[in-house]
């Protein structure tokens, strides 16, 4: 047998072995899997129950909102369905509990929900109260402009100097955050996000500084009304909130999210990323892990 034939036979065997591993992974008995979890782990409880209970919201596109058919959709909702698929190989085995953002941590710590997936920014202070999952999105501040404006791009806004006007939601760091990228701009702090956008639409400002996800959502859904100026900064990580002290549950959630974002089961995440942010996810290349 020559070297070419040996290599061909080796590759055939390797392919069969790989197929067997993947096949076995998809047929693991749920009850056997549950029995391996610690007796007090939420992983065992969720598998025995037959559904996962996810705390989330319903009024903030593109994260969690009702579509025209009255269905709950959004990137947070997709992450909940990804978790259900990892648990039961069924995206429908999830119960979404509507909660105020202020309830994201209390509802996890009091076991009202198994996990909160609700555009929650990861901070060291919050992690003293709950575990965070691995990040599933990197949020930031970005600039929304009008598509027919002469100064719709970031370069034009920067060149405008002190003549450039920017609206932003009122908070203690609002002006400083804008001045990170537009040091001479006039900053108009406004009471609600809706009014921040209205100031742009009425041309009282040249740009609105809002979340990057909001810019991508609005610009992709309404290109005749909004334009992405092409600048984002001030990164913030979004992660799911879980009860502390349950490493089996935390490890399972992290594994499921990582596989859905970077592994062999990216279909749900990729479709949602494109739908809600108007962009193709970055290509994943086998080899060195850039995770």
PDB file of C-alpha atoms in Angstrom:
ATOM      1  CA  UNK A   1       0.000   0.000   0.000  1.00  0.00           C
ATOM      2  CA  UNK A   2       1.480   3.369  -0.999  1.00  0.00           C
ATOM      3  CA  UNK A   3       1.527   6.480   1.161  1.00  0.00           C
ATOM      4  CA  UNK A   4      -1.372   8.083  -0.717  1.00  0.00           C
ATOM      5  CA  UNK A   5      -3.611   5.071  -0.083  1.00  0.00           C
ATOM      6  CA  UNK A   6      -2.640   4.990   3.591  1.00  0.00           C
ATOM      7  CA  UNK A   7      -3.501   8.651   3.977  1.00  0.00           C
ATOM      8  CA  UNK A   8      -6.834   8.202   2.194  1.00  0.00           C
ATOM      9  CA  UNK A   9      -7.807   5.313   4.486  1.00  0.00           C
ATOM     10  CA  UNK A  10      -6.739   7.300   7.546  1.00  0.00           C
ATOM     11  CA  UNK A  11      -8.896  10.254   6.543  1.00  0.00           C
ATOM     12  CA  UNK A  12     -11.902   7.978   6.000  1.00  0.00           C
ATOM     13  CA  UNK A  13     -11.508   6.519   9.482  1.00  0.00           C
ATOM     14  CA  UNK A  14     -11.078   9.960  11.010  1.00  0.00           C
ATOM     15  CA  UNK A  15     -14.233  11.178   9.274  1.00  0.00           C
ATOM     16  CA  UNK A  16     -16.217   8.208  10.580  1.00  0.00           C
ATOM     17  CA  UNK A  17     -14.901   8.789  14.091  1.00  0.00           C
ATOM     18  CA  UNK A  18     -15.828  12.474  13.981  1.00  0.00           C
ATOM     19  CA  UNK A  19     -19.302  11.695  12.688  1.00  0.00           C
ATOM     20  CA  UNK A  20     -19.741   9.200  15.511  1.00  0.00           C
ATOM     21  CA  UNK A  21     -18.767  11.752  18.138  1.00  0.00           C
ATOM     22  CA  UNK A  22     -21.180  14.367  16.781  1.00  0.00           C
ATOM     23  CA  UNK A  23     -23.942  11.811  16.439  1.00  0.00           C
ATOM     24  CA  UNK A  24     -23.460  10.580  19.993  1.00  0.00           C
ATOM     25  CA  UNK A  25     -23.531  14.136  21.302  1.00  0.00           C
ATOM     26  CA  UNK A  26     -26.957  14.725  19.796  1.00  0.00           C
ATOM     27  CA  UNK A  27     -28.481  11.566  21.311  1.00  0.00           C
ATOM     28  CA  UNK A  28     -27.423  11.946  24.942  1.00  0.00           C
ATOM     29  CA  UNK A  29     -30.292  10.912  27.222  1.00  0.00           C
ATOM     30  CA  UNK A  30     -31.575  13.965  29.106  1.00  0.00           C
ATOM     31  CA  UNK A  31     -32.267  12.069  32.317  1.00  0.00           C
ATOM     32  CA  UNK A  32     -28.784  10.542  32.332  1.00  0.00           C
ATOM     33  CA  UNK A  33     -27.330  13.989  31.763  1.00  0.00           C
ATOM     34  CA  UNK A  34     -29.394  15.396  34.625  1.00  0.00           C
ATOM     35  CA  UNK A  35     -28.213  12.651  36.958  1.00  0.00           C
ATOM     36  CA  UNK A  36     -24.610  13.752  36.473  1.00  0.00           C
ATOM     37  CA  UNK A  37     -25.303  17.290  37.696  1.00  0.00           C
ATOM     38  CA  UNK A  38     -24.898  18.147  41.371  1.00  0.00           C
ATOM     39  CA  UNK A  39     -28.074  17.319  43.348  1.00  0.00           C
ATOM     40  CA  UNK A  40     -28.748  20.995  44.055  1.00  0.00           C
ATOM     41  CA  UNK A  41     -27.837  22.256  40.578  1.00  0.00           C
ATOM     42  CA  UNK A  42     -30.404  24.153  38.588  1.00  0.00           C
ATOM     43  CA  UNK A  43     -29.276  22.152  35.552  1.00  0.00           C
ATOM     44  CA  UNK A  44     -30.845  19.033  37.047  1.00  0.00           C
ATOM     45  CA  UNK A  45     -34.007  20.938  38.005  1.00  0.00           C
ATOM     46  CA  UNK A  46     -34.437  22.448  34.532  1.00  0.00           C
ATOM     47  CA  UNK A  47     -33.888  19.141  32.731  1.00  0.00           C
ATOM     48  CA  UNK A  48     -36.374  17.360  35.028  1.00  0.00           C
ATOM     49  CA  UNK A  49     -38.911  20.173  34.564  1.00  0.00           C
ATOM     50  CA  UNK A  50     -38.736  19.978  30.778  1.00  0.00           C
ATOM     51  CA  UNK A  51     -38.447  23.707  30.113  1.00  0.00           C
ATOM     52  CA  UNK A  52     -36.199  26.632  31.004  1.00  0.00           C
ATOM     53  CA  UNK A  53     -37.657  29.799  32.578  1.00  0.00           C
ATOM     54  CA  UNK A  54     -36.057  32.962  31.204  1.00  0.00           C
ATOM     55  CA  UNK A  55     -36.587  36.429  32.621  1.00  0.00           C
ATOM     56  CA  UNK A  56     -36.621  39.136  29.951  1.00  0.00           C
ATOM     57  CA  UNK A  57     -38.489  42.184  28.639  1.00  0.00           C
ATOM     58  CA  UNK A  58     -40.841  42.983  25.768  1.00  0.00           C
ATOM     59  CA  UNK A  59     -40.454  46.667  24.920  1.00  0.00           C
ATOM     60  CA  UNK A  60     -36.898  47.247  23.701  1.00  0.00           C
ATOM     61  CA  UNK A  61     -36.102  46.460  20.070  1.00  0.00           C
ATOM     62  CA  UNK A  62     -33.911  44.862  18.880  1.00  0.00           C
ATOM     63  CA  UNK A  63     -33.411  42.961  22.134  1.00  0.00           C
ATOM     64  CA  UNK A  64     -36.891  41.928  23.230  1.00  0.00           C
ATOM     65  CA  UNK A  65     -40.140  43.133  21.660  1.00  0.00           C
ATOM     66  CA  UNK A  66     -43.346  41.969  20.009  1.00  0.00           C
ATOM     67  CA  UNK A  67     -43.416  41.776  16.212  1.00  0.00           C
ATOM     68  CA  UNK A  68     -46.406  42.593  14.022  1.00  0.00           C
ATOM     69  CA  UNK A  69     -47.847  39.146  14.698  1.00  0.00           C
ATOM     70  CA  UNK A  70     -47.677  39.673  18.454  1.00  0.00           C
ATOM     71  CA  UNK A  71     -44.791  37.212  18.860  1.00  0.00           C
ATOM     72  CA  UNK A  72     -41.994  37.867  21.325  1.00  0.00           C
ATOM     73  CA  UNK A  73     -38.764  38.252  19.346  1.00  0.00           C
ATOM     74  CA  UNK A  74     -35.357  39.897  19.577  1.00  0.00           C
ATOM     75  CA  UNK A  75     -31.726  39.026  20.239  1.00  0.00           C
ATOM     76  CA  UNK A  76     -32.329  38.278  23.931  1.00  0.00           C
ATOM     77  CA  UNK A  77     -35.239  36.023  22.959  1.00  0.00           C
ATOM     78  CA  UNK A  78     -33.019  34.195  20.489  1.00  0.00           C
ATOM     79  CA  UNK A  79     -30.442  33.554  23.227  1.00  0.00           C
ATOM     80  CA  UNK A  80     -33.227  32.034  25.340  1.00  0.00           C
ATOM     81  CA  UNK A  81     -34.223  29.762  22.474  1.00  0.00           C
ATOM     82  CA  UNK A  82     -30.588  28.809  21.908  1.00  0.00           C
ATOM     83  CA  UNK A  83     -30.449  27.756  25.565  1.00  0.00           C
ATOM     84  CA  UNK A  84     -33.637  25.682  25.178  1.00  0.00           C
ATOM     85  CA  UNK A  85     -32.184  23.964  22.138  1.00  0.00           C
ATOM     86  CA  UNK A  86     -29.023  23.131  24.052  1.00  0.00           C
ATOM     87  CA  UNK A  87     -31.072  21.677  26.899  1.00  0.00           C
ATOM     88  CA  UNK A  88     -33.781  19.808  25.001  1.00  0.00           C
ATOM     89  CA  UNK A  89     -32.910  20.069  21.294  1.00  0.00           C
ATOM     90  CA  UNK A  90     -36.167  22.046  21.072  1.00  0.00           C
ATOM     91  CA  UNK A  91     -36.256  25.858  20.838  1.00  0.00           C
ATOM     92  CA  UNK A  92     -39.862  25.982  22.058  1.00  0.00           C
ATOM     93  CA  UNK A  93     -39.178  24.520  25.502  1.00  0.00           C
ATOM     94  CA  UNK A  94     -38.708  27.905  27.114  1.00  0.00           C
ATOM     95  CA  UNK A  95     -41.027  30.070  29.207  1.00  0.00           C
ATOM     96  CA  UNK A  96     -40.347  33.799  29.022  1.00  0.00           C
ATOM     97  CA  UNK A  97     -41.229  35.787  32.143  1.00  0.00           C
ATOM     98  CA  UNK A  98     -41.684  39.513  31.596  1.00  0.00           C
ATOM     99  CA  UNK A  99     -39.808  41.581  34.148  1.00  0.00           C
ATOM    100  CA  UNK A 100     -38.687  45.143  34.730  1.00  0.00           C
ATOM    101  CA  UNK A 101     -34.949  45.693  34.309  1.00  0.00           C
ATOM    102  CA  UNK A 102     -34.743  46.321  38.054  1.00  0.00           C
ATOM    103  CA  UNK A 103     -35.920  42.714  38.603  1.00  0.00           C
ATOM    104  CA  UNK A 104     -33.168  41.086  36.561  1.00  0.00           C
ATOM    105  CA  UNK A 105     -30.994  40.296  39.581  1.00  0.00           C
ATOM    106  CA  UNK A 106     -33.671  39.798  42.296  1.00  0.00           C
ATOM    107  CA  UNK A 107     -35.653  37.326  40.187  1.00  0.00           C
ATOM    108  CA  UNK A 108     -32.515  35.224  39.648  1.00  0.00           C
ATOM    109  CA  UNK A 109     -31.416  35.265  43.296  1.00  0.00           C
ATOM    110  CA  UNK A 110     -34.932  34.333  44.527  1.00  0.00           C
ATOM    111  CA  UNK A 111     -35.337  31.555  41.904  1.00  0.00           C
ATOM    112  CA  UNK A 112     -38.308  33.172  40.176  1.00  0.00           C
ATOM    113  CA  UNK A 113     -36.467  32.620  36.910  1.00  0.00           C
ATOM    114  CA  UNK A 114     -33.635  30.275  35.945  1.00  0.00           C
ATOM    115  CA  UNK A 115     -31.740  32.991  34.112  1.00  0.00           C
ATOM    116  CA  UNK A 116     -32.181  36.641  33.107  1.00  0.00           C
ATOM    117  CA  UNK A 117     -31.395  37.436  29.477  1.00  0.00           C
ATOM    118  CA  UNK A 118     -32.238  41.119  29.180  1.00  0.00           C
ATOM    119  CA  UNK A 119     -29.498  43.331  27.629  1.00  0.00           C
ATOM    120  CA  UNK A 120     -27.672  43.415  30.957  1.00  0.00           C
ATOM    121  CA  UNK A 121     -24.302  45.194  31.100  1.00  0.00           C
ATOM    122  CA  UNK A 122     -21.643  43.183  32.900  1.00  0.00           C
ATOM    123  CA  UNK A 123     -19.994  45.006  35.815  1.00  0.00           C
ATOM    124  CA  UNK A 124     -17.788  43.994  38.724  1.00  0.00           C
ATOM    125  CA  UNK A 125     -20.367  45.358  41.155  1.00  0.00           C
ATOM    126  CA  UNK A 126     -23.200  43.262  39.724  1.00  0.00           C
ATOM    127  CA  UNK A 127     -21.010  40.170  39.639  1.00  0.00           C
ATOM    128  CA  UNK A 128     -20.843  40.338  43.441  1.00  0.00           C
ATOM    129  CA  UNK A 129     -24.559  39.447  43.423  1.00  0.00           C
ATOM    130  CA  UNK A 130     -24.897  37.034  40.485  1.00  0.00           C
ATOM    131  CA  UNK A 131     -22.825  35.070  38.011  1.00  0.00           C
ATOM    132  CA  UNK A 132     -22.622  36.400  34.473  1.00  0.00           C
ATOM    133  CA  UNK A 133     -22.581  34.116  31.470  1.00  0.00           C
ATOM    134  CA  UNK A 134     -19.951  34.660  28.808  1.00  0.00           C
ATOM    135  CA  UNK A 135     -20.749  37.854  26.821  1.00  0.00           C
ATOM    136  CA  UNK A 136     -23.072  37.390  23.860  1.00  0.00           C
ATOM    137  CA  UNK A 137     -22.803  40.951  22.500  1.00  0.00           C
ATOM    138  CA  UNK A 138     -20.452  43.918  22.799  1.00  0.00           C
ATOM    139  CA  UNK A 139     -22.550  47.070  23.087  1.00  0.00           C
ATOM    140  CA  UNK A 140     -21.242  50.590  22.641  1.00  0.00           C
ATOM    141  CA  UNK A 141     -22.179  54.184  21.919  1.00  0.00           C
ATOM    142  CA  UNK A 142     -22.676  55.104  18.262  1.00  0.00           C
ATOM    143  CA  UNK A 143     -23.878  58.039  16.186  1.00  0.00           C
ATOM    144  CA  UNK A 144     -27.131  58.099  14.268  1.00  0.00           C
ATOM    145  CA  UNK A 145     -27.580  60.754  11.570  1.00  0.00           C
ATOM    146  CA  UNK A 146     -29.968  61.593   8.721  1.00  0.00           C
ATOM    147  CA  UNK A 147     -29.318  59.941   5.331  1.00  0.00           C
ATOM    148  CA  UNK A 148     -29.812  63.188   3.377  1.00  0.00           C
ATOM    149  CA  UNK A 149     -27.665  65.353   5.670  1.00  0.00           C
ATOM    150  CA  UNK A 150     -24.464  66.851   4.316  1.00  0.00           C
ATOM    151  CA  UNK A 151     -22.619  65.998   7.537  1.00  0.00           C
ATOM    152  CA  UNK A 152     -23.977  62.472   7.998  1.00  0.00           C
ATOM    153  CA  UNK A 153     -20.588  60.732   8.402  1.00  0.00           C
ATOM    154  CA  UNK A 154     -18.402  60.794  11.479  1.00  0.00           C
ATOM    155  CA  UNK A 155     -15.576  62.551   9.622  1.00  0.00           C
ATOM    156  CA  UNK A 156     -17.919  65.395   8.670  1.00  0.00           C
ATOM    157  CA  UNK A 157     -19.265  65.652  12.215  1.00  0.00           C
ATOM    158  CA  UNK A 158     -15.734  65.820  13.585  1.00  0.00           C
ATOM    159  CA  UNK A 159     -14.734  68.435  11.021  1.00  0.00           C
ATOM    160  CA  UNK A 160     -17.724  70.534  12.097  1.00  0.00           C
ATOM    161  CA  UNK A 161     -16.053  71.203  15.437  1.00  0.00           C
ATOM    162  CA  UNK A 162     -18.111  73.372  17.773  1.00  0.00           C
ATOM    163  CA  UNK A 163     -20.852  73.741  15.158  1.00  0.00           C
ATOM    164  CA  UNK A 164     -21.740  70.030  15.477  1.00  0.00           C
ATOM    165  CA  UNK A 165     -24.696  69.352  17.753  1.00  0.00           C
ATOM    166  CA  UNK A 166     -25.332  65.962  19.373  1.00  0.00           C
ATOM    167  CA  UNK A 167     -28.294  64.730  21.410  1.00  0.00           C
ATOM    168  CA  UNK A 168     -27.880  62.066  24.094  1.00  0.00           C
ATOM    169  CA  UNK A 169     -29.891  60.624  26.962  1.00  0.00           C
ATOM    170  CA  UNK A 170     -29.351  62.704  30.081  1.00  0.00           C
ATOM    171  CA  UNK A 171     -26.926  61.208  32.606  1.00  0.00           C
ATOM    172  CA  UNK A 172     -23.932  62.271  34.659  1.00  0.00           C
ATOM    173  CA  UNK A 173     -21.366  61.148  32.061  1.00  0.00           C
ATOM    174  CA  UNK A 174     -23.299  62.125  28.910  1.00  0.00           C
ATOM    175  CA  UNK A 175     -21.269  65.152  27.868  1.00  0.00           C
ATOM    176  CA  UNK A 176     -17.928  63.532  28.683  1.00  0.00           C
ATOM    177  CA  UNK A 177     -18.859  60.431  26.673  1.00  0.00           C
ATOM    178  CA  UNK A 178     -19.658  62.464  23.560  1.00  0.00           C
ATOM    179  CA  UNK A 179     -16.484  64.521  23.926  1.00  0.00           C
ATOM    180  CA  UNK A 180     -14.380  61.357  23.826  1.00  0.00           C
ATOM    181  CA  UNK A 181     -14.860  61.297  20.041  1.00  0.00           C
ATOM    182  CA  UNK A 182     -16.253  64.773  19.293  1.00  0.00           C
ATOM    183  CA  UNK A 183     -14.318  67.006  21.711  1.00  0.00           C
ATOM    184  CA  UNK A 184     -15.732  70.316  20.455  1.00  0.00           C
ATOM    185  CA  UNK A 185     -19.351  69.294  19.832  1.00  0.00           C
ATOM    186  CA  UNK A 186     -22.323  70.929  21.512  1.00  0.00           C
ATOM    187  CA  UNK A 187     -24.075  68.289  23.659  1.00  0.00           C
ATOM    188  CA  UNK A 188     -27.834  68.395  24.192  1.00  0.00           C
ATOM    189  CA  UNK A 189     -28.884  66.157  27.085  1.00  0.00           C
ATOM    190  CA  UNK A 190     -32.514  65.001  26.746  1.00  0.00           C
ATOM    191  CA  UNK A 191     -34.891  63.224  29.142  1.00  0.00           C
ATOM    192  CA  UNK A 192     -35.954  60.170  27.073  1.00  0.00           C
ATOM    193  CA  UNK A 193     -34.512  58.087  24.267  1.00  0.00           C
ATOM    194  CA  UNK A 194     -37.535  58.858  22.110  1.00  0.00           C
ATOM    195  CA  UNK A 195     -36.863  62.583  22.476  1.00  0.00           C
ATOM    196  CA  UNK A 196     -33.168  62.043  21.715  1.00  0.00           C
ATOM    197  CA  UNK A 197     -34.222  60.633  18.342  1.00  0.00           C
ATOM    198  CA  UNK A 198     -36.901  63.288  17.849  1.00  0.00           C
ATOM    199  CA  UNK A 199     -34.268  65.999  18.195  1.00  0.00           C
ATOM    200  CA  UNK A 200     -32.401  64.408  15.294  1.00  0.00           C
ATOM    201  CA  UNK A 201     -35.514  63.966  13.164  1.00  0.00           C
ATOM    202  CA  UNK A 202     -36.482  67.612  13.663  1.00  0.00           C
ATOM    203  CA  UNK A 203     -32.903  68.645  12.773  1.00  0.00           C
ATOM    204  CA  UNK A 204     -32.302  70.375  16.092  1.00  0.00           C
ATOM    205  CA  UNK A 205     -29.113  68.288  16.258  1.00  0.00           C
ATOM    206  CA  UNK A 206     -26.811  66.796  13.655  1.00  0.00           C
ATOM    207  CA  UNK A 207     -26.457  63.419  15.340  1.00  0.00           C
ATOM    208  CA  UNK A 208     -27.946  61.320  18.122  1.00  0.00           C
ATOM    209  CA  UNK A 209     -25.583  59.378  20.386  1.00  0.00           C
ATOM    210  CA  UNK A 210     -27.368  56.123  21.243  1.00  0.00           C
ATOM    211  CA  UNK A 211     -26.549  52.431  21.683  1.00  0.00           C
ATOM    212  CA  UNK A 212     -24.726  50.797  18.784  1.00  0.00           C
ATOM    213  CA  UNK A 213     -27.421  48.109  18.596  1.00  0.00           C
ATOM    214  CA  UNK A 214     -30.086  50.816  18.254  1.00  0.00           C
ATOM    215  CA  UNK A 215     -28.145  52.517  15.457  1.00  0.00           C
ATOM    216  CA  UNK A 216     -27.772  49.261  13.551  1.00  0.00           C
ATOM    217  CA  UNK A 217     -31.415  48.300  14.097  1.00  0.00           C
ATOM    218  CA  UNK A 218     -32.839  51.644  12.984  1.00  0.00           C
ATOM    219  CA  UNK A 219     -30.438  52.197  10.082  1.00  0.00           C
ATOM    220  CA  UNK A 220     -31.014  48.705   8.668  1.00  0.00           C
ATOM    221  CA  UNK A 221     -34.808  48.815   9.051  1.00  0.00           C
ATOM    222  CA  UNK A 222     -35.300  52.458   7.996  1.00  0.00           C
ATOM    223  CA  UNK A 223     -32.467  53.415   5.615  1.00  0.00           C
ATOM    224  CA  UNK A 224     -34.526  56.277   4.194  1.00  0.00           C
ATOM    225  CA  UNK A 225     -34.870  57.784   7.664  1.00  0.00           C
ATOM    226  CA  UNK A 226     -31.666  56.986   9.567  1.00  0.00           C
ATOM    227  CA  UNK A 227     -27.970  56.607   8.762  1.00  0.00           C
ATOM    228  CA  UNK A 228     -25.133  54.946  10.668  1.00  0.00           C
ATOM    229  CA  UNK A 229     -22.405  57.607  10.865  1.00  0.00           C
ATOM    230  CA  UNK A 230     -19.783  54.891  11.132  1.00  0.00           C
ATOM    231  CA  UNK A 231     -18.372  55.493  14.607  1.00  0.00           C
ATOM    232  CA  UNK A 232     -18.751  53.465  17.795  1.00  0.00           C
ATOM    233  CA  UNK A 233     -16.872  53.546  21.099  1.00  0.00           C
ATOM    234  CA  UNK A 234     -17.096  52.816  24.835  1.00  0.00           C
ATOM    235  CA  UNK A 235     -17.485  49.017  24.771  1.00  0.00           C
ATOM    236  CA  UNK A 236     -19.905  47.344  27.208  1.00  0.00           C
ATOM    237  CA  UNK A 237     -20.436  43.583  27.529  1.00  0.00           C
ATOM    238  CA  UNK A 238     -23.934  42.060  27.614  1.00  0.00           C
ATOM    239  CA  UNK A 239     -24.237  38.795  29.542  1.00  0.00           C
ATOM    240  CA  UNK A 240     -27.004  36.675  31.056  1.00  0.00           C
ATOM    241  CA  UNK A 241     -27.481  36.658  34.837  1.00  0.00           C
ATOM    242  CA  UNK A 242     -27.456  33.384  36.807  1.00  0.00           C
ATOM    243  CA  UNK A 243     -27.627  32.477  40.479  1.00  0.00           C
ATOM    244  CA  UNK A 244     -24.252  32.313  42.215  1.00  0.00           C
ATOM    245  CA  UNK A 245     -22.719  29.075  43.475  1.00  0.00           C
ATOM    246  CA  UNK A 246     -24.035  26.738  40.735  1.00  0.00           C
ATOM    247  CA  UNK A 247     -21.059  25.915  38.517  1.00  0.00           C
ATOM    248  CA  UNK A 248     -22.838  23.097  36.658  1.00  0.00           C
ATOM    249  CA  UNK A 249     -25.535  25.504  35.459  1.00  0.00           C
ATOM    250  CA  UNK A 250     -23.067  28.297  34.684  1.00  0.00           C
ATOM    251  CA  UNK A 251     -20.765  25.963  32.748  1.00  0.00           C
ATOM    252  CA  UNK A 252     -23.661  24.562  30.743  1.00  0.00           C
ATOM    253  CA  UNK A 253     -24.942  28.018  29.779  1.00  0.00           C
ATOM    254  CA  UNK A 254     -21.453  29.183  28.801  1.00  0.00           C
ATOM    255  CA  UNK A 255     -20.840  26.066  26.717  1.00  0.00           C
ATOM    256  CA  UNK A 256     -24.185  26.445  24.946  1.00  0.00           C
ATOM    257  CA  UNK A 257     -23.624  30.131  24.169  1.00  0.00           C
ATOM    258  CA  UNK A 258     -20.052  29.562  23.001  1.00  0.00           C
ATOM    259  CA  UNK A 259     -21.064  26.714  20.693  1.00  0.00           C
ATOM    260  CA  UNK A 260     -23.908  28.817  19.261  1.00  0.00           C
ATOM    261  CA  UNK A 261     -21.622  31.789  18.628  1.00  0.00           C
ATOM    262  CA  UNK A 262     -18.357  30.148  17.563  1.00  0.00           C
ATOM    263  CA  UNK A 263     -18.896  26.403  17.107  1.00  0.00           C
ATOM    264  CA  UNK A 264     -20.854  24.113  14.805  1.00  0.00           C
ATOM    265  CA  UNK A 265     -24.342  25.336  15.787  1.00  0.00           C
ATOM    266  CA  UNK A 266     -24.326  29.000  14.788  1.00  0.00           C
ATOM    267  CA  UNK A 267     -27.475  29.018  12.626  1.00  0.00           C
ATOM    268  CA  UNK A 268     -29.801  30.624  15.197  1.00  0.00           C
ATOM    269  CA  UNK A 269     -27.305  33.213  16.406  1.00  0.00           C
ATOM    270  CA  UNK A 270     -26.220  34.172  12.887  1.00  0.00           C
ATOM    271  CA  UNK A 271     -29.784  34.603  11.622  1.00  0.00           C
ATOM    272  CA  UNK A 272     -30.693  36.791  14.598  1.00  0.00           C
ATOM    273  CA  UNK A 273     -27.524  38.879  14.317  1.00  0.00           C
ATOM    274  CA  UNK A 274     -28.291  39.618  10.673  1.00  0.00           C
ATOM    275  CA  UNK A 275     -31.988  40.248  11.281  1.00  0.00           C
ATOM    276  CA  UNK A 276     -31.676  42.544  14.286  1.00  0.00           C
ATOM    277  CA  UNK A 277     -28.393  44.321  13.517  1.00  0.00           C
ATOM    278  CA  UNK A 278     -28.437  44.259   9.718  1.00  0.00           C
ATOM    279  CA  UNK A 279     -24.978  42.728   9.508  1.00  0.00           C
ATOM    280  CA  UNK A 280     -23.376  39.413   8.689  1.00  0.00           C
ATOM    281  CA  UNK A 281     -21.561  37.910  11.698  1.00  0.00           C
ATOM    282  CA  UNK A 282     -17.765  37.731  11.357  1.00  0.00           C
ATOM    283  CA  UNK A 283     -16.517  34.591   9.650  1.00  0.00           C
ATOM    284  CA  UNK A 284     -15.222  31.816  11.931  1.00  0.00           C
ATOM    285  CA  UNK A 285     -12.153  29.996  10.697  1.00  0.00           C
ATOM    286  CA  UNK A 286     -11.050  26.578  11.958  1.00  0.00           C
ATOM    287  CA  UNK A 287      -7.651  26.631  13.595  1.00  0.00           C
ATOM    288  CA  UNK A 288      -6.502  29.088  16.218  1.00  0.00           C
ATOM    289  CA  UNK A 289      -9.463  29.917  18.514  1.00  0.00           C
ATOM    290  CA  UNK A 290     -10.374  33.606  18.409  1.00  0.00           C
ATOM    291  CA  UNK A 291     -13.142  33.338  20.985  1.00  0.00           C
TER     292      UNK A 291
END
